[in-house]
Amino acid sequence: MHFNVKALSVAISIALVPAAAFADEATDAKVAKLEQQVQALQAQQTKSLTEKFNFNGFISGAYISSDNDAGYNGASSSADFSQDSKIGFQGTFNISNQTQAVLQLMMKGENDWDVEAEWAYLSHRFDNGTKIRGGKLRVPLFMYSDYLDVGYAQPFARPPTEVYDQVPFSSYTGGDISYDFEFEDSTLTLQGFGGESTVPNSDLDLSNIMGANVSWTDLTWTFRAVYGQTDLDGEANGLIIDNEQAVFNGLGGSFDNGSVIAIAEWTTVEIDGLLSDHESGYLTVGYRIKSFTPYATIAYVKTTDDDVRSNLPPQLALPLSLGLNEKRTAYSLGLRWDAIDNVAIKFDLTYATDFGDTNGGLETNPVINPFTKQFQFDDTLVYTVKFDAVF
C-alpha cells in the first residue's frame, strides 16, 4: 500500500485546526474569568477603602466692622471680610474598628489663607473603653475647644474673647488618655493630657504641658472642670521669661432642652513672675423659635495682680501697668438663623466697655497720657454678619 505523504500532512493539519480553535476558546474563557475576578477584587478593595475613609469640612464667612479703631475682636472702622472667615477639611481613616488616623487642615483669612494642620493624630480605643490619642491635638481647656473653629457648632457668632483669648495657643503636640463611665441616662468622662507647644507669632515656648478634665452630661445638662499647667520660656510683652510656670483652672456648664439654651464658663490664669494673672467668665442665654435663636451674652476679663506691678520701682511700674493691666466687660445681642440644613446665618452686636484705667486688653488702643493712664478709646461697638456651614 502506498501513502500519499502530501495528502496525509494536509489531512493532519485540517484535523488539528478545530482542536487548536477549541484550545484558544478555552484559554480566552479562562482569561476572561480571571479578569472578572480581578475586577471584582479591585472593586471590593476600593469599596473597603471608601468605607474606611470619612471626609467632612466646615466653612465660615464673615463681615465685621466697628464704630472705632480700638481693635476689639480684630475689628476696625473699615469693613473686614477676613478676620472671622475660615475653611477646614477633616479626614478620618479607620485603620481598624478601634484605631483611627485623623487629619484636619485649616485655612484662615486672618493668616492670609495659609494651610495649617490643626489636628494630626492617631487614636486607639481598647476593649475596656479606654481611648488614647497621640500627635497634634486641641488643648482641651474650654467647653468649645473641640469645635473652636466650627462656627456651626456654636450658638453665638464667636466664642467670647474675654475667656477664649486668655490662652494664646489652641493646639499642642503630645497625647491624651480618656475613659467614659456610662450610666443609665448620663456619661462621665475623665481625660488626662500632656505635651508641648508654642505661641503663634511669638518667641514663647511651652513645655511640660499637663492637665486633666472631668465632664458629665445627660445631653440636657453638661458640667465640666479642668486644670492645666505648663512651663514658659522665651519672650513676651518685652519680658524675658525663664522657665516660669502658668496654671489654668476652668469651670463650665450648659443647659439645652431643645428650646432654652444657657452656657457659662469661668476661668483663671496664673503665671509666675511679672506676666499678668487673669480671671474671666461669660454667660450666654438663648431661646429657639423654630429656625431662629436670639441670644444674649455678658462676658468679662480682669487682671488680678495689678498690685504686683504697681509696687515695682516707678521706672518699671508705669510701663508694665500700661502694657499688662487689663479690664473689660462686653455685652452681646445676637440672632442665629438656621436658614437651611447645615447652614446658619448669624447677626451679632457686641459692646465692650468698662476698661477702667487700662487699654481694655486691646494692643491697638494707644495711650494718650501715660501719667493719668488715659487711652484713646474707652469703649467700642462691633457689628458682625456671619454664615457658618458644615459639609
mmCIF file of C-alpha atoms in Angstrom:
data_model
loop_
_atom_site.group_PDB
_atom_site.id
_atom_site.type_symbol
_atom_site.label_atom_id
_atom_site.label_comp_id
_atom_site.label_asym_id
_atom_site.label_seq_id
_atom_site.Cartn_x
_atom_site.Cartn_y
_atom_site.Cartn_z
ATOM 1 C CA MET A 1 0.000 0.000 0.000
ATOM 2 C CA HIS A 2 1.327 3.390 -0.885
ATOM 3 C CA PHE A 3 0.585 6.535 1.166
ATOM 4 C CA ASN A 4 0.410 9.962 -0.284
ATOM 5 C CA VAL A 5 2.581 11.855 2.207
ATOM 6 C CA LYS A 6 1.488 15.248 0.974
ATOM 7 C CA ALA A 7 -2.172 14.361 1.302
ATOM 8 C CA LEU A 8 -1.588 12.930 4.795
ATOM 9 C CA SER A 9 0.060 16.121 6.065
ATOM 10 C CA VAL A 10 -2.796 18.193 4.733
ATOM 11 C CA ALA A 11 -5.299 15.915 6.419
ATOM 12 C CA ILE A 12 -3.485 16.128 9.763
ATOM 13 C CA SER A 13 -3.390 19.931 9.543
ATOM 14 C CA ILE A 14 -7.098 20.060 8.801
ATOM 15 C CA ALA A 15 -7.791 17.723 11.706
ATOM 16 C CA LEU A 16 -5.757 19.862 14.153
ATOM 17 C CA VAL A 17 -7.463 23.161 13.316
ATOM 18 C CA PRO A 18 -10.647 22.501 15.332
ATOM 19 C CA ALA A 19 -8.590 21.294 18.310
ATOM 20 C CA ALA A 20 -6.454 24.453 18.283
ATOM 21 C CA ALA A 21 -9.526 26.599 17.944
ATOM 22 C CA PHE A 22 -11.170 24.848 20.898
ATOM 23 C CA ALA A 23 -7.955 25.344 22.934
ATOM 24 C CA ASP A 24 -7.879 29.079 22.145
ATOM 25 C CA GLU A 25 -11.546 29.435 23.112
ATOM 26 C CA ALA A 26 -10.917 27.682 26.448
ATOM 27 C CA THR A 27 -7.911 29.911 27.161
ATOM 28 C CA ASP A 28 -9.880 33.047 26.313
ATOM 29 C CA ALA A 29 -12.656 31.957 28.647
ATOM 30 C CA LYS A 30 -10.201 31.377 31.493
ATOM 31 C CA VAL A 31 -8.568 34.775 30.886
ATOM 32 C CA ALA A 32 -11.951 36.498 30.821
ATOM 33 C CA LYS A 33 -12.936 34.782 34.072
ATOM 34 C CA LEU A 34 -9.662 35.797 35.703
ATOM 35 C CA GLU A 35 -10.175 39.386 34.552
ATOM 36 C CA GLN A 36 -13.658 39.385 36.074
ATOM 37 C CA GLN A 37 -12.268 38.048 39.345
ATOM 38 C CA VAL A 38 -9.531 40.714 39.397
ATOM 39 C CA GLN A 39 -12.067 43.459 38.666
ATOM 40 C CA ALA A 40 -14.349 42.167 41.414
ATOM 41 C CA LEU A 41 -11.417 42.063 43.848
ATOM 42 C CA GLN A 42 -10.375 45.602 42.911
ATOM 43 C CA ALA A 43 -13.938 46.848 43.331
ATOM 44 C CA GLN A 44 -14.170 45.147 46.713
ATOM 45 C CA GLN A 45 -10.878 46.701 47.848
ATOM 46 C CA THR A 46 -11.944 50.139 46.583
ATOM 47 C CA LYS A 47 -15.265 49.830 48.411
ATOM 48 C CA SER A 48 -13.452 48.712 51.542
ATOM 49 C CA LEU A 49 -11.108 51.728 51.400
ATOM 50 C CA THR A 50 -14.035 54.056 50.730
ATOM 51 C CA GLU A 51 -15.889 52.685 53.735
ATOM 52 C CA LYS A 52 -12.790 53.176 55.892
ATOM 53 C CA PHE A 53 -12.361 56.840 54.915
ATOM 54 C CA ASN A 54 -14.654 59.633 56.112
ATOM 55 C CA PHE A 55 -14.368 63.207 54.891
ATOM 56 C CA ASN A 56 -16.100 66.335 56.146
ATOM 57 C CA GLY A 57 -15.466 70.026 56.416
ATOM 58 C CA PHE A 58 -16.684 73.391 57.594
ATOM 59 C CA ILE A 59 -16.596 76.969 56.378
ATOM 60 C CA SER A 60 -17.285 80.407 57.814
ATOM 61 C CA GLY A 61 -17.546 83.741 56.052
ATOM 62 C CA ALA A 62 -17.959 86.971 57.985
ATOM 63 C CA TYR A 63 -18.303 90.710 57.702
ATOM 64 C CA ILE A 64 -17.178 92.664 60.766
ATOM 65 C CA SER A 65 -16.702 96.348 61.455
ATOM 66 C CA SER A 66 -16.597 98.682 64.423
ATOM 67 C CA ASP A 67 -17.503 102.231 65.351
ATOM 68 C CA ASN A 68 -13.812 102.964 66.028
ATOM 69 C CA ASP A 69 -10.306 101.535 65.654
ATOM 70 C CA ALA A 70 -9.851 100.110 69.152
ATOM 71 C CA GLY A 71 -9.263 96.685 67.579
ATOM 72 C CA TYR A 72 -11.696 94.623 69.645
ATOM 73 C CA ASN A 73 -12.187 91.198 68.001
ATOM 74 C CA GLY A 74 -9.822 92.388 65.274
ATOM 75 C CA ALA A 75 -12.418 94.872 64.012
ATOM 76 C CA SER A 76 -11.835 98.418 62.816
ATOM 77 C CA SER A 77 -13.941 101.203 61.344
ATOM 78 C CA SER A 78 -13.325 99.666 57.910
ATOM 79 C CA ALA A 79 -15.231 96.628 56.693
ATOM 80 C CA ASP A 80 -13.320 93.380 57.147
ATOM 81 C CA PHE A 81 -14.181 90.104 55.451
ATOM 82 C CA SER A 82 -11.121 88.086 56.551
ATOM 83 C CA GLN A 83 -10.901 88.209 60.342
ATOM 84 C CA ASP A 84 -13.540 85.557 61.101
ATOM 85 C CA SER A 85 -13.521 83.759 57.731
ATOM 86 C CA LYS A 86 -12.066 80.267 57.515
ATOM 87 C CA ILE A 87 -12.375 76.879 55.877
ATOM 88 C CA GLY A 88 -11.386 73.485 57.220
ATOM 89 C CA PHE A 89 -11.203 69.926 55.922
ATOM 90 C CA GLN A 90 -11.059 66.836 58.100
ATOM 91 C CA GLY A 91 -10.309 63.298 57.002
ATOM 92 C CA THR A 92 -10.664 60.230 59.203
ATOM 93 C CA PHE A 93 -9.204 56.880 58.156
ATOM 94 C CA ASN A 94 -10.465 53.870 60.085
ATOM 95 C CA ILE A 95 -7.419 51.635 60.238
ATOM 96 C CA SER A 96 -9.497 49.124 62.186
ATOM 97 C CA ASN A 97 -12.679 49.123 64.219
ATOM 98 C CA GLN A 98 -10.688 50.539 67.138
ATOM 99 C CA THR A 99 -7.902 52.580 65.504
ATOM 100 C CA GLN A 100 -8.189 55.820 63.534
ATOM 101 C CA ALA A 101 -5.944 58.369 61.861
ATOM 102 C CA VAL A 102 -7.300 61.936 61.796
ATOM 103 C CA LEU A 103 -6.045 64.975 59.877
ATOM 104 C CA GLN A 104 -7.646 68.422 59.948
ATOM 105 C CA LEU A 105 -6.340 71.166 57.660
ATOM 106 C CA MET A 106 -7.307 74.774 58.273
ATOM 107 C CA MET A 107 -7.108 77.986 56.268
ATOM 108 C CA LYS A 108 -7.937 81.304 57.953
ATOM 109 C CA GLY A 109 -8.364 84.705 56.399
ATOM 110 C CA GLU A 110 -6.532 86.381 59.275
ATOM 111 C CA ASN A 111 -3.497 84.183 58.439
ATOM 112 C CA ASP A 112 -3.554 85.024 54.708
ATOM 113 C CA TRP A 113 -5.211 81.660 54.000
ATOM 114 C CA ASP A 114 -2.055 79.700 54.749
ATOM 115 C CA VAL A 115 -2.707 75.966 55.163
ATOM 116 C CA GLU A 116 -2.079 74.686 58.684
ATOM 117 C CA ALA A 117 -2.648 71.303 60.304
ATOM 118 C CA GLU A 118 -4.780 71.882 63.403
ATOM 119 C CA TRP A 119 -5.191 68.161 64.136
ATOM 120 C CA ALA A 120 -2.968 65.276 63.076
ATOM 121 C CA TYR A 121 -3.174 62.264 65.346
ATOM 122 C CA LEU A 122 -3.669 58.528 65.782
ATOM 123 C CA SER A 123 -6.261 57.206 68.220
ATOM 124 C CA HIS A 124 -6.996 53.763 69.596
ATOM 125 C CA ARG A 125 -9.825 52.546 71.804
ATOM 126 C CA PHE A 126 -9.070 49.473 73.893
ATOM 127 C CA ASP A 127 -11.566 46.729 74.628
ATOM 128 C CA ASN A 128 -12.159 48.130 78.121
ATOM 129 C CA GLY A 129 -13.216 51.512 76.651
ATOM 130 C CA THR A 130 -10.011 53.441 77.365
ATOM 131 C CA LYS A 131 -9.072 55.750 74.487
ATOM 132 C CA ILE A 132 -5.592 57.110 73.760
ATOM 133 C CA ARG A 133 -4.514 59.658 71.155
ATOM 134 C CA GLY A 134 -1.113 60.869 70.044
ATOM 135 C CA GLY A 135 0.014 63.611 67.665
ATOM 136 C CA LYS A 136 -1.165 67.199 67.257
ATOM 137 C CA LEU A 137 -4.311 67.786 69.309
ATOM 138 C CA ARG A 138 -6.565 70.559 70.569
ATOM 139 C CA VAL A 139 -5.689 71.623 74.096
ATOM 140 C CA PRO A 140 -8.922 70.718 75.964
ATOM 141 C CA LEU A 141 -9.350 73.749 78.221
ATOM 142 C CA PHE A 142 -12.761 75.124 77.196
ATOM 143 C CA MET A 143 -16.315 73.958 76.565
ATOM 144 C CA TYR A 144 -15.872 74.553 72.828
ATOM 145 C CA SER A 145 -12.222 73.517 72.449
ATOM 146 C CA ASP A 146 -13.065 70.606 70.142
ATOM 147 C CA TYR A 147 -15.261 72.881 67.989
ATOM 148 C CA LEU A 148 -13.210 76.061 68.316
ATOM 149 C CA ASP A 149 -13.201 76.763 64.571
ATOM 150 C CA VAL A 150 -16.513 75.096 63.710
ATOM 151 C CA GLY A 151 -18.828 78.068 63.963
ATOM 152 C CA TYR A 152 -21.874 75.981 63.041
ATOM 153 C CA ALA A 153 -21.481 74.042 66.306
ATOM 154 C CA GLN A 154 -21.678 77.260 68.359
ATOM 155 C CA PRO A 155 -24.811 79.272 69.159
ATOM 156 C CA PHE A 156 -23.022 82.647 69.018
ATOM 157 C CA ALA A 157 -21.109 84.431 66.268
ATOM 158 C CA ARG A 158 -17.821 83.679 68.071
ATOM 159 C CA PRO A 159 -16.810 82.330 71.494
ATOM 160 C CA PRO A 160 -16.416 85.252 73.937
ATOM 161 C CA THR A 161 -12.867 86.537 73.548
ATOM 162 C CA GLU A 162 -12.807 87.647 77.180
ATOM 163 C CA VAL A 163 -12.448 83.950 78.061
ATOM 164 C CA TYR A 164 -11.087 82.248 74.957
ATOM 165 C CA ASP A 165 -8.288 84.738 74.238
ATOM 166 C CA GLN A 166 -6.659 84.298 77.657
ATOM 167 C CA VAL A 167 -4.850 81.182 76.409
ATOM 168 C CA PRO A 168 -2.776 82.232 73.361
ATOM 169 C CA PHE A 169 -2.497 78.753 71.812
ATOM 170 C CA SER A 170 -5.104 76.189 70.803
ATOM 171 C CA SER A 171 -3.131 73.063 69.811
ATOM 172 C CA TYR A 172 -0.298 71.041 71.288
ATOM 173 C CA THR A 173 1.881 68.112 70.289
ATOM 174 C CA GLY A 174 1.605 65.203 72.677
ATOM 175 C CA GLY A 175 -1.083 62.792 73.753
ATOM 176 C CA ASP A 176 -4.117 62.206 75.911
ATOM 177 C CA ILE A 177 -5.998 59.366 77.552
ATOM 178 C CA SER A 178 -9.708 59.294 78.331
ATOM 179 C CA TYR A 179 -12.354 56.965 79.686
ATOM 180 C CA ASP A 180 -16.153 57.186 79.611
ATOM 181 C CA PHE A 181 -18.217 55.908 82.524
ATOM 182 C CA GLU A 182 -21.633 55.095 81.085
ATOM 183 C CA PHE A 183 -24.578 55.367 83.465
ATOM 184 C CA GLU A 184 -28.239 54.732 82.767
ATOM 185 C CA ASP A 185 -29.006 58.232 81.477
ATOM 186 C CA SER A 186 -25.676 60.064 81.554
ATOM 187 C CA THR A 187 -21.949 59.849 80.854
ATOM 188 C CA LEU A 188 -18.963 60.841 82.993
ATOM 189 C CA THR A 189 -15.706 61.405 81.074
ATOM 190 C CA LEU A 190 -12.222 61.623 82.575
ATOM 191 C CA GLN A 191 -9.331 62.890 80.452
ATOM 192 C CA GLY A 192 -5.640 63.492 81.055
ATOM 193 C CA PHE A 193 -3.309 65.216 78.588
ATOM 194 C CA GLY A 194 0.301 66.290 78.179
ATOM 195 C CA GLY A 195 2.785 67.594 75.620
ATOM 196 C CA GLU A 196 4.370 70.802 74.339
ATOM 197 C CA SER A 197 3.522 73.758 72.114
ATOM 198 C CA THR A 198 4.497 77.252 71.004
ATOM 199 C CA VAL A 199 2.577 80.523 70.989
ATOM 200 C CA PRO A 200 1.897 81.521 67.346
ATOM 201 C CA ASN A 201 3.674 84.648 66.102
ATOM 202 C CA SER A 202 5.830 84.888 69.222
ATOM 203 C CA ASP A 203 9.078 83.660 70.749
ATOM 204 C CA LEU A 204 7.356 81.860 73.607
ATOM 205 C CA ASP A 205 7.716 78.092 74.027
ATOM 206 C CA LEU A 206 5.504 75.935 76.240
ATOM 207 C CA SER A 207 6.915 72.724 77.685
ATOM 208 C CA ASN A 208 5.678 70.176 80.199
ATOM 209 C CA ILE A 209 2.043 70.833 79.346
ATOM 210 C CA MET A 210 -0.079 68.608 81.545
ATOM 211 C CA GLY A 211 -3.596 68.637 82.847
ATOM 212 C CA ALA A 212 -6.857 66.829 83.384
ATOM 213 C CA ASN A 213 -10.546 67.475 82.991
ATOM 214 C CA VAL A 214 -13.763 65.827 84.044
ATOM 215 C CA SER A 215 -17.143 66.301 82.384
ATOM 216 C CA TRP A 216 -20.632 64.930 82.967
ATOM 217 C CA THR A 217 -23.614 65.131 80.631
ATOM 218 C CA ASP A 218 -27.106 63.746 80.274
ATOM 219 C CA LEU A 219 -27.490 65.516 76.897
ATOM 220 C CA THR A 220 -29.536 68.277 78.568
ATOM 221 C CA TRP A 221 -27.192 69.369 81.334
ATOM 222 C CA THR A 222 -23.409 69.413 80.974
ATOM 223 C CA PHE A 223 -20.845 70.264 83.641
ATOM 224 C CA ARG A 224 -17.096 70.469 83.238
ATOM 225 C CA ALA A 225 -13.965 71.192 85.310
ATOM 226 C CA VAL A 226 -10.386 71.440 84.024
ATOM 227 C CA TYR A 227 -6.889 72.021 85.356
ATOM 228 C CA GLY A 228 -3.781 72.611 83.262
ATOM 229 C CA GLN A 229 -0.225 73.810 83.703
ATOM 230 C CA THR A 230 2.850 74.474 81.583
ATOM 231 C CA ASP A 231 6.349 75.954 81.756
ATOM 232 C CA LEU A 232 7.071 79.096 79.732
ATOM 233 C CA ASP A 233 10.372 80.063 78.116
ATOM 234 C CA GLY A 234 11.158 82.905 75.748
ATOM 235 C CA GLU A 235 9.964 86.482 75.429
ATOM 236 C CA ALA A 236 6.520 88.035 75.908
ATOM 237 C CA ASN A 237 5.432 91.677 76.226
ATOM 238 C CA GLY A 238 9.071 92.727 76.204
ATOM 239 C CA LEU A 239 9.886 90.499 79.184
ATOM 240 C CA ILE A 240 12.358 87.620 79.241
ATOM 241 C CA ILE A 241 10.575 84.532 80.542
ATOM 242 C CA ASP A 242 12.833 81.881 82.048
ATOM 243 C CA ASN A 243 11.049 78.664 82.983
ATOM 244 C CA GLU A 244 8.032 80.393 84.551
ATOM 245 C CA GLN A 245 5.024 78.231 85.370
ATOM 246 C CA ALA A 246 1.493 79.045 84.200
ATOM 247 C CA VAL A 247 -1.578 77.427 85.776
ATOM 248 C CA PHE A 248 -5.082 77.312 84.277
ATOM 249 C CA ASN A 249 -8.321 76.489 86.101
ATOM 250 C CA GLY A 250 -11.732 76.370 84.499
ATOM 251 C CA LEU A 251 -15.354 75.546 85.279
ATOM 252 C CA GLY A 252 -18.134 75.298 82.736
ATOM 253 C CA GLY A 253 -21.729 74.272 82.362
ATOM 254 C CA SER A 254 -24.533 74.285 79.829
ATOM 255 C CA PHE A 255 -28.252 73.593 79.567
ATOM 256 C CA ASP A 256 -30.128 72.764 76.373
ATOM 257 C CA ASN A 257 -33.621 71.270 76.402
ATOM 258 C CA GLY A 258 -34.256 71.932 72.730
ATOM 259 C CA SER A 259 -35.789 75.352 73.356
ATOM 260 C CA VAL A 260 -33.856 77.130 76.102
ATOM 261 C CA ILE A 261 -30.060 77.231 75.946
ATOM 262 C CA ALA A 262 -27.608 78.527 78.535
ATOM 263 C CA ILE A 263 -23.811 78.288 78.571
ATOM 264 C CA ALA A 264 -21.376 79.615 81.168
ATOM 265 C CA GLU A 265 -17.626 79.367 81.728
ATOM 266 C CA TRP A 266 -15.297 80.791 84.383
ATOM 267 C CA THR A 267 -11.502 80.615 84.167
ATOM 268 C CA THR A 268 -8.346 81.797 85.889
ATOM 269 C CA VAL A 269 -4.796 82.004 84.551
ATOM 270 C CA GLU A 270 -1.918 82.496 86.988
ATOM 271 C CA ILE A 271 1.670 82.979 85.777
ATOM 272 C CA ASP A 272 4.804 83.230 87.877
ATOM 273 C CA GLY A 273 6.799 86.443 87.553
ATOM 274 C CA LEU A 274 5.622 89.738 86.064
ATOM 275 C CA LEU A 275 3.254 88.463 83.368
ATOM 276 C CA SER A 276 -0.329 89.216 84.345
ATOM 277 C CA ASP A 277 -2.783 86.856 86.022
ATOM 278 C CA HIS A 278 -6.355 86.849 84.707
ATOM 279 C CA GLU A 279 -9.868 85.992 85.766
ATOM 280 C CA SER A 280 -12.601 85.782 83.141
ATOM 281 C CA GLY A 281 -16.089 84.449 82.582
ATOM 282 C CA TYR A 282 -19.237 84.658 80.488
ATOM 283 C CA LEU A 283 -22.901 83.707 80.452
ATOM 284 C CA THR A 284 -24.925 83.164 77.285
ATOM 285 C CA VAL A 285 -28.677 82.554 77.220
ATOM 286 C CA GLY A 286 -30.857 81.941 74.187
ATOM 287 C CA TYR A 287 -34.222 80.634 73.062
ATOM 288 C CA ARG A 288 -35.009 78.670 69.895
ATOM 289 C CA ILE A 289 -38.069 79.801 67.967
ATOM 290 C CA LYS A 290 -38.327 77.404 65.031
ATOM 291 C CA SER A 291 -35.259 78.194 62.898
ATOM 292 C CA PHE A 292 -34.334 81.328 64.866
ATOM 293 C CA THR A 293 -32.307 81.562 68.085
ATOM 294 C CA PRO A 294 -31.952 85.011 69.640
ATOM 295 C CA TYR A 295 -29.250 85.137 72.315
ATOM 296 C CA ALA A 296 -27.565 87.477 74.779
ATOM 297 C CA THR A 297 -24.088 87.253 76.303
ATOM 298 C CA ILE A 298 -22.307 89.077 79.095
ATOM 299 C CA ALA A 299 -18.569 88.491 79.472
ATOM 300 C CA TYR A 300 -15.741 89.983 81.495
ATOM 301 C CA VAL A 301 -11.983 89.785 81.959
ATOM 302 C CA LYS A 302 -9.705 91.424 84.503
ATOM 303 C CA THR A 303 -6.140 91.127 85.716
ATOM 304 C CA THR A 304 -5.883 90.066 89.347
ATOM 305 C CA ASP A 305 -2.303 91.029 90.171
ATOM 306 C CA ASP A 306 -2.192 94.738 89.317
ATOM 307 C CA ASP A 307 -0.709 95.474 92.754
ATOM 308 C CA VAL A 308 2.386 93.404 91.886
ATOM 309 C CA ARG A 309 3.265 95.812 89.086
ATOM 310 C CA SER A 310 2.199 98.965 90.934
ATOM 311 C CA ASN A 311 4.620 98.130 93.766
ATOM 312 C CA LEU A 312 7.618 97.994 91.415
ATOM 313 C CA PRO A 313 10.050 100.907 91.067
ATOM 314 C CA PRO A 314 8.387 103.777 89.121
ATOM 315 C CA GLN A 315 10.508 103.271 86.006
ATOM 316 C CA LEU A 316 9.083 99.724 85.767
ATOM 317 C CA ALA A 317 5.661 100.132 87.349
ATOM 318 C CA LEU A 318 4.253 102.588 84.807
ATOM 319 C CA PRO A 319 5.170 100.846 81.518
ATOM 320 C CA LEU A 320 4.323 97.383 82.848
ATOM 321 C CA SER A 321 0.987 98.548 84.247
ATOM 322 C CA LEU A 322 0.088 100.251 80.969
ATOM 323 C CA GLY A 323 1.014 97.165 78.961
ATOM 324 C CA LEU A 324 -0.228 94.327 81.169
ATOM 325 C CA ASN A 325 -3.149 95.545 83.285
ATOM 326 C CA GLU A 326 -6.496 94.662 81.726
ATOM 327 C CA LYS A 327 -10.165 95.190 82.469
ATOM 328 C CA ARG A 328 -13.149 94.846 80.146
ATOM 329 C CA THR A 329 -16.822 93.914 80.116
ATOM 330 C CA ALA A 330 -18.679 93.008 76.915
ATOM 331 C CA TYR A 331 -22.396 92.764 76.171
ATOM 332 C CA SER A 332 -23.670 90.948 73.077
ATOM 333 C CA LEU A 333 -27.055 90.620 71.424
ATOM 334 C CA GLY A 334 -27.340 88.250 68.518
ATOM 335 C CA LEU A 335 -29.537 86.108 66.338
ATOM 336 C CA ARG A 336 -28.801 82.728 64.788
ATOM 337 C CA TRP A 337 -30.913 81.730 61.799
ATOM 338 C CA ASP A 338 -30.691 78.112 60.631
ATOM 339 C CA ALA A 339 -31.589 79.014 57.076
ATOM 340 C CA ILE A 340 -31.195 75.557 55.515
ATOM 341 C CA ASP A 341 -29.752 72.216 56.555
ATOM 342 C CA ASN A 342 -26.142 72.586 57.711
ATOM 343 C CA VAL A 343 -26.079 76.366 57.154
ATOM 344 C CA ALA A 344 -26.553 79.040 59.832
ATOM 345 C CA ILE A 345 -26.538 82.815 59.401
ATOM 346 C CA LYS A 346 -25.691 84.924 62.435
ATOM 347 C CA PHE A 347 -26.092 88.586 63.310
ATOM 348 C CA ASP A 348 -24.226 89.947 66.328
ATOM 349 C CA LEU A 349 -23.808 93.305 68.041
ATOM 350 C CA THR A 350 -21.167 93.439 70.810
ATOM 351 C CA TYR A 351 -20.446 96.446 73.007
ATOM 352 C CA ALA A 352 -17.192 96.355 75.003
ATOM 353 C CA THR A 353 -16.698 98.873 77.800
ATOM 354 C CA ASP A 354 -15.595 99.309 81.426
ATOM 355 C CA PHE A 355 -11.885 99.495 80.585
ATOM 356 C CA GLY A 356 -11.067 101.334 83.815
ATOM 357 C CA ASP A 357 -7.568 102.825 83.677
ATOM 358 C CA THR A 358 -6.388 100.143 81.210
ATOM 359 C CA ASN A 359 -6.396 99.759 77.442
ATOM 360 C CA GLY A 360 -9.093 97.108 77.791
ATOM 361 C CA GLY A 361 -6.605 94.437 76.797
ATOM 362 C CA LEU A 362 -6.508 95.907 73.284
ATOM 363 C CA GLU A 363 -2.980 96.331 71.953
ATOM 364 C CA THR A 364 -4.245 98.710 69.261
ATOM 365 C CA ASN A 365 -5.715 101.094 71.850
ATOM 366 C CA PRO A 366 -2.893 103.638 72.251
ATOM 367 C CA VAL A 367 -2.172 105.589 75.425
ATOM 368 C CA ILE A 368 -2.762 109.361 75.287
ATOM 369 C CA ASN A 369 -1.445 110.377 78.705
ATOM 370 C CA PRO A 370 0.612 107.694 80.480
ATOM 371 C CA PHE A 371 0.636 109.574 83.784
ATOM 372 C CA THR A 372 -3.164 109.716 84.026
ATOM 373 C CA LYS A 373 -3.466 106.314 82.307
ATOM 374 C CA GLN A 374 -5.765 107.771 79.703
ATOM 375 C CA PHE A 375 -6.197 105.795 76.497
ATOM 376 C CA GLN A 376 -7.694 106.816 73.172
ATOM 377 C CA PHE A 377 -10.710 104.510 73.415
ATOM 378 C CA ASP A 378 -12.746 103.601 76.485
ATOM 379 C CA ASP A 379 -15.377 101.550 74.667
ATOM 380 C CA THR A 380 -16.121 100.052 71.257
ATOM 381 C CA LEU A 381 -19.062 98.618 69.331
ATOM 382 C CA VAL A 382 -18.559 95.714 66.888
ATOM 383 C CA TYR A 383 -21.021 94.587 64.196
ATOM 384 C CA THR A 384 -20.887 91.059 62.763
ATOM 385 C CA VAL A 385 -22.770 89.271 59.992
ATOM 386 C CA LYS A 386 -21.602 85.719 59.501
ATOM 387 C CA PHE A 387 -22.529 82.429 57.890
ATOM 388 C CA ASP A 388 -21.371 79.042 59.166
ATOM 389 C CA ALA A 389 -21.754 75.765 57.317
ATOM 390 C CA VAL A 390 -20.680 72.143 57.596
ATOM 391 C CA PHE A 391 -20.407 69.586 54.813
#
